[in-house]
Structure formats: structure tokens, C-alpha cells
XYZ file of C-alpha atoms in Angstrom:
277
model
C 43.043 12.946 9.168
C 40.895 10.425 7.156
C 40.015 7.101 8.877
C 38.891 6.326 12.418
C 40.122 3.527 14.746
C 36.736 2.196 15.296
C 36.039 1.539 11.632
C 34.879 -2.111 10.874
C 37.508 -4.119 8.428
C 37.978 -7.280 6.947
C 39.799 -9.895 9.043
C 43.630 -10.266 7.715
C 44.185 -13.368 5.731
C 45.770 -16.345 7.640
C 49.652 -17.143 6.592
C 50.095 -20.676 6.877
C 52.511 -21.779 9.571
C 51.824 -18.413 11.356
C 49.688 -18.539 14.477
C 45.853 -18.249 14.099
C 44.839 -14.831 14.746
C 42.190 -14.256 17.430
C 38.999 -13.659 16.280
C 37.681 -10.481 17.902
C 34.275 -10.557 19.903
C 31.837 -7.703 19.637
C 32.889 -4.670 21.363
C 36.438 -6.022 22.352
C 38.949 -3.589 21.141
C 40.993 -4.082 17.860
C 44.143 -3.327 19.599
C 44.163 -3.897 23.512
C 47.775 -2.135 23.810
C 46.984 0.234 21.015
C 45.228 3.337 20.131
C 41.530 3.448 21.628
C 38.717 3.949 19.231
C 37.039 7.151 20.510
C 39.594 8.436 22.950
C 37.776 11.501 23.766
C 34.340 9.666 23.870
C 31.430 12.330 24.469
C 33.370 14.396 26.859
C 33.371 17.370 24.527
C 30.712 19.500 22.494
C 29.845 17.964 19.164
C 30.735 20.470 16.360
C 31.587 20.134 12.609
C 34.805 17.993 12.065
C 37.335 18.652 9.319
C 38.193 14.976 8.820
C 35.813 12.099 7.466
C 36.349 8.598 9.136
C 36.381 6.011 6.578
C 36.784 2.203 6.457
C 40.529 1.138 5.581
C 42.173 -2.065 6.117
C 45.304 -2.484 8.642
C 47.895 -5.075 7.558
C 49.815 -7.386 9.787
C 52.607 -5.169 9.870
C 50.991 -2.322 10.939
C 48.788 -4.168 13.487
C 52.039 -5.685 15.448
C 53.596 -2.074 15.510
C 50.547 -0.536 16.859
C 50.247 -3.570 19.655
C 54.269 -3.265 20.312
C 54.766 0.637 20.001
C 51.675 2.360 20.987
C 52.597 1.983 24.807
C 55.772 3.656 24.127
C 55.243 6.278 21.381
C 51.446 6.482 21.093
C 49.211 9.132 22.667
C 45.259 8.891 22.830
C 44.136 12.474 22.446
C 41.419 12.152 25.226
C 41.312 15.788 26.652
C 41.831 14.671 30.244
C 45.376 16.097 30.940
C 47.688 18.700 30.132
C 50.796 17.350 28.431
C 54.301 17.821 29.457
C 56.101 17.799 25.991
C 59.701 17.481 27.674
C 58.386 14.393 29.461
C 56.733 13.175 26.514
C 59.630 12.907 24.303
C 62.124 12.768 26.975
C 64.211 15.895 26.057
C 63.705 19.829 25.876
C 63.963 19.898 22.004
C 61.475 22.091 20.097
C 58.218 20.412 19.302
C 56.581 20.729 15.816
C 52.756 19.521 15.430
C 51.878 17.984 12.277
C 48.107 17.686 11.688
C 46.974 14.886 9.147
C 50.328 12.631 8.385
C 48.615 9.806 6.006
C 50.795 6.759 5.894
C 53.546 8.809 7.679
C 56.417 8.528 4.908
C 56.945 12.403 4.500
C 56.858 12.823 8.474
C 59.562 9.648 9.044
C 61.752 11.872 6.295
C 61.644 15.053 7.852
C 62.305 13.284 11.424
C 65.330 11.378 10.180
C 66.789 14.976 8.589
C 66.087 16.757 11.603
C 66.785 14.441 14.683
C 67.067 17.663 17.100
C 63.158 18.688 16.304
C 60.419 16.671 18.042
C 57.235 15.853 15.968
C 54.057 14.999 17.393
C 52.296 13.763 14.128
C 48.156 13.661 14.680
C 45.915 11.629 12.710
C 43.016 9.226 13.040
C 43.809 6.883 10.174
C 44.648 3.938 11.980
C 46.742 2.052 9.204
C 48.804 5.329 8.771
C 49.515 5.324 12.718
C 50.942 1.767 12.500
C 52.697 2.290 9.278
C 54.299 5.484 11.009
C 55.139 3.882 14.198
C 56.835 0.872 11.778
C 59.043 3.639 10.031
C 60.050 5.108 13.287
C 61.039 1.863 14.851
C 63.024 0.547 11.790
C 64.760 3.777 11.375
C 65.172 4.603 15.099
C 63.480 7.691 15.127
C 62.961 8.553 18.835
C 61.776 12.071 17.944
C 58.157 10.696 16.850
C 55.140 10.416 18.696
C 52.080 9.656 17.083
C 48.528 10.958 18.202
C 45.090 9.432 17.864
C 42.346 11.619 17.830
C 41.157 15.162 17.276
C 43.670 17.942 16.942
C 41.321 20.390 18.082
C 41.107 18.814 21.659
C 44.833 18.236 21.781
C 45.326 21.852 21.019
C 42.611 23.087 23.309
C 42.651 20.898 25.974
C 46.009 19.409 26.179
C 48.791 21.955 25.188
C 50.087 24.854 26.936
C 50.613 28.385 25.391
C 53.679 28.974 23.322
C 54.705 25.172 23.726
C 54.954 24.523 19.943
C 57.643 25.460 17.810
C 55.686 24.909 14.733
C 52.720 23.445 12.937
C 52.419 21.652 9.988
C 49.362 20.655 7.868
C 50.184 19.073 4.767
C 47.484 18.247 2.031
C 44.460 18.566 4.346
C 41.129 17.343 2.955
C 39.967 20.109 0.657
C 36.067 19.511 1.027
C 35.674 20.713 -2.620
C 31.973 21.003 -2.420
C 31.115 24.681 -1.431
C 28.452 23.011 0.995
C 31.180 21.445 2.661
C 33.457 24.387 2.911
C 32.640 24.980 6.397
C 34.226 21.447 7.545
C 37.838 22.887 5.959
C 40.254 22.956 8.707
C 42.230 26.426 7.845
C 39.469 28.771 9.268
C 39.936 31.945 11.303
C 38.558 30.230 14.495
C 41.528 27.484 14.126
C 44.157 30.033 13.289
C 43.333 31.958 16.618
C 43.236 28.613 18.570
C 46.527 27.514 16.952
C 48.307 31.139 17.629
C 47.713 30.628 21.382
C 49.865 27.407 21.242
C 52.566 28.575 18.958
C 55.797 30.509 20.221
C 56.014 34.011 18.672
C 58.149 33.339 15.692
C 56.930 29.691 15.193
C 56.318 28.861 11.515
C 52.880 27.640 10.153
C 53.449 25.626 7.069
C 50.435 24.546 5.077
C 50.610 22.813 1.483
C 47.799 21.804 -0.985
C 47.453 20.755 -4.103
C 43.651 21.990 -4.184
C 44.100 25.550 -6.097
C 40.822 27.111 -4.812
C 41.829 25.905 -1.038
C 45.191 27.398 -1.605
C 43.541 30.734 -2.369
C 40.989 30.647 0.513
C 44.180 29.590 2.739
C 46.116 32.609 1.597
C 43.234 34.859 2.039
C 42.333 33.417 5.580
C 46.232 33.716 6.879
C 46.964 37.205 5.426
C 43.730 38.727 7.461
C 44.507 36.754 10.539
C 46.296 39.079 13.010
C 48.286 36.756 14.658
C 50.027 35.734 11.277
C 52.653 37.220 8.693
C 53.373 36.021 5.625
C 57.152 35.284 5.231
C 56.853 35.882 1.751
C 57.748 39.643 0.993
C 55.503 39.533 -2.093
C 52.541 38.200 0.232
C 52.151 35.063 -1.854
C 52.747 31.358 -1.956
C 56.004 30.248 -0.755
C 58.471 27.663 -2.902
C 58.259 24.189 -1.417
C 61.098 24.383 1.229
C 63.846 21.495 1.190
C 62.528 20.112 4.498
C 59.149 19.062 2.936
C 59.738 15.976 1.197
C 57.821 15.289 -2.171
C 55.342 12.471 -1.464
C 54.328 9.532 -3.395
C 50.762 11.437 -2.897
C 52.288 14.569 -4.340
C 54.129 13.316 -7.148
C 50.816 11.653 -8.615
C 48.889 14.935 -7.997
C 52.161 16.971 -10.096
C 51.625 13.746 -13.081
C 47.971 14.847 -13.326
C 48.775 18.312 -13.530
C 47.893 19.617 -10.377
C 49.347 22.769 -8.393
C 50.893 22.106 -5.472
C 50.695 25.401 -3.247
C 53.017 26.083 0.074
C 51.850 28.680 2.563
C 54.665 29.894 5.074
C 53.355 31.896 7.959
C 55.099 33.322 10.972
C 53.380 33.863 14.175
C 53.707 37.373 15.562
C 53.686 38.425 19.050
C 50.564 40.175 20.247
C 49.505 41.295 23.989
C 48.089 38.650 25.862
C 44.693 37.263 24.776
C 42.391 34.342 26.362
C 42.669 31.509 24.568
C 40.538 30.790 21.587
C 37.734 27.887 21.293
C 36.966 26.135 18.317
């Protein structure tokens, strides 16, 4: 999760023969029918975030997808209601939550390969949101919904217990400086919250090309009572066929990076109150 919907951007170039683009007045929404700049606002407590907003340019195609498709397939994470996932997707198929999808290419490939699984893909990267909506539209992928905002608020405020059949966290920000490790997403508190929303037997799948972060993930997951490693040796898992090799990952491999996958199963426990993060 790497960008914010309220990041200022350079205006898009005008194509000769195309209608002139509307110049946005100060305070006017960038996409009136698209994702909100700050969906949750100040309704929830301030805390250390695991994502860092940054400026990024939205192409004409991405902007068009946001305007056309957000009302149909988009979701602002405002924490104001509990989601009815069958209503959101229009069916009772299992739902997997993906946190941080970048530009969405891998998400679209997984959705196409497994149309019987719904993917709720969450990020704050506006160009990526537009790109994923575009991919879903072009390829007829009705099993994708795109969430805009903080995944912690989504998990804690908007999802019901045992409502998810899987959770994917691929290449999260490693926050490499030691003083920033507290910003990393995979922490005991996050796992306790996620466990309340995952049904018993559901798989938490993480992947990273940052070896030190991979070791920390393995330690934290192994120590957590709500999860068990699917690997008999207690180590990392081979990359499963269903996780595509992304362009980003390929570039890392070309540079000699080691990519590690972690596949942990949610184990059943006695009822416990939802955890906060």
C-alpha cells in the first residue's frame, strides 16, 4: 500500500482532438464518482501506519476506469458499516483479502485463474486502483472488488468474524531501517486481528524479497497461537503455482534477491474477543 488518493499530481497532457480536461478547483474531488481522498477521515484513533503515501501520476486510462467503474466495483474503507460480502460480490463464493496489490497485474491473473474465488483487493495507490479496475473490466473479472483505504479499519470495523477464506500480503513495505520496523504490517497485534476474521483452516500467505523481514515474519507467525506453518519443516514454502511471478519480483530476482513465501493456516481456538490494532 503505497499511495494516497489525495496526493497532488501534475495535470495530464491534453491529446489533440480530445475534449479538454476539466481544471480542478481547490478542494474539488479528483474523481467525483471515484475513491475518496480520506474515506475514514478522523473517525478512528491515530496510530503508526504500515503504509507510506507518496505522489504518483494517474494516466488517462486509469482516471477513466476510476470514474466509470468505482461505483460498480470500488469500496471506500470508511469504517461506517459492516460489509455483507455475498451482497458485495453478488454470490456466496469464498472471499480472499489481498492487502497491497500494487498495479494489480498479479491480482488480475489470480482472479482469472480462479473465478470461483472472490478477491477483495485493498490499497491506497490510486494509479494501481485504476489499473486493476481497468484489467478487471477488460478481462471480464467480476470476482474482484477494489478497496480504498486502511486495511486495519476494514478488518476491525467492517468485516465479521470468520468471513474470510484467505489473506494475501505480497511484498509489503519492508521498512528496512531499524527505527521503522514498528511500521511493518506483520506484527503480533495484526495477526491477532486477522485471525478473528479468518475462518479456521484459512491460509495466510505472505511473500517478500527482503530476507531480514522474511525471517521476522517467520518468527512472528511461528510464535502466534492462532496460526500454524503448512510446511512440515517449519520453514519457508515454495512459491505456489497460484501466485504469479510479477514484473517487480522478476526484477528483484535478476538483481539476486531471494523471494520467500510463507503459508500459515488459521487454527481453531476457543472464542476470544476481537483484538485491536
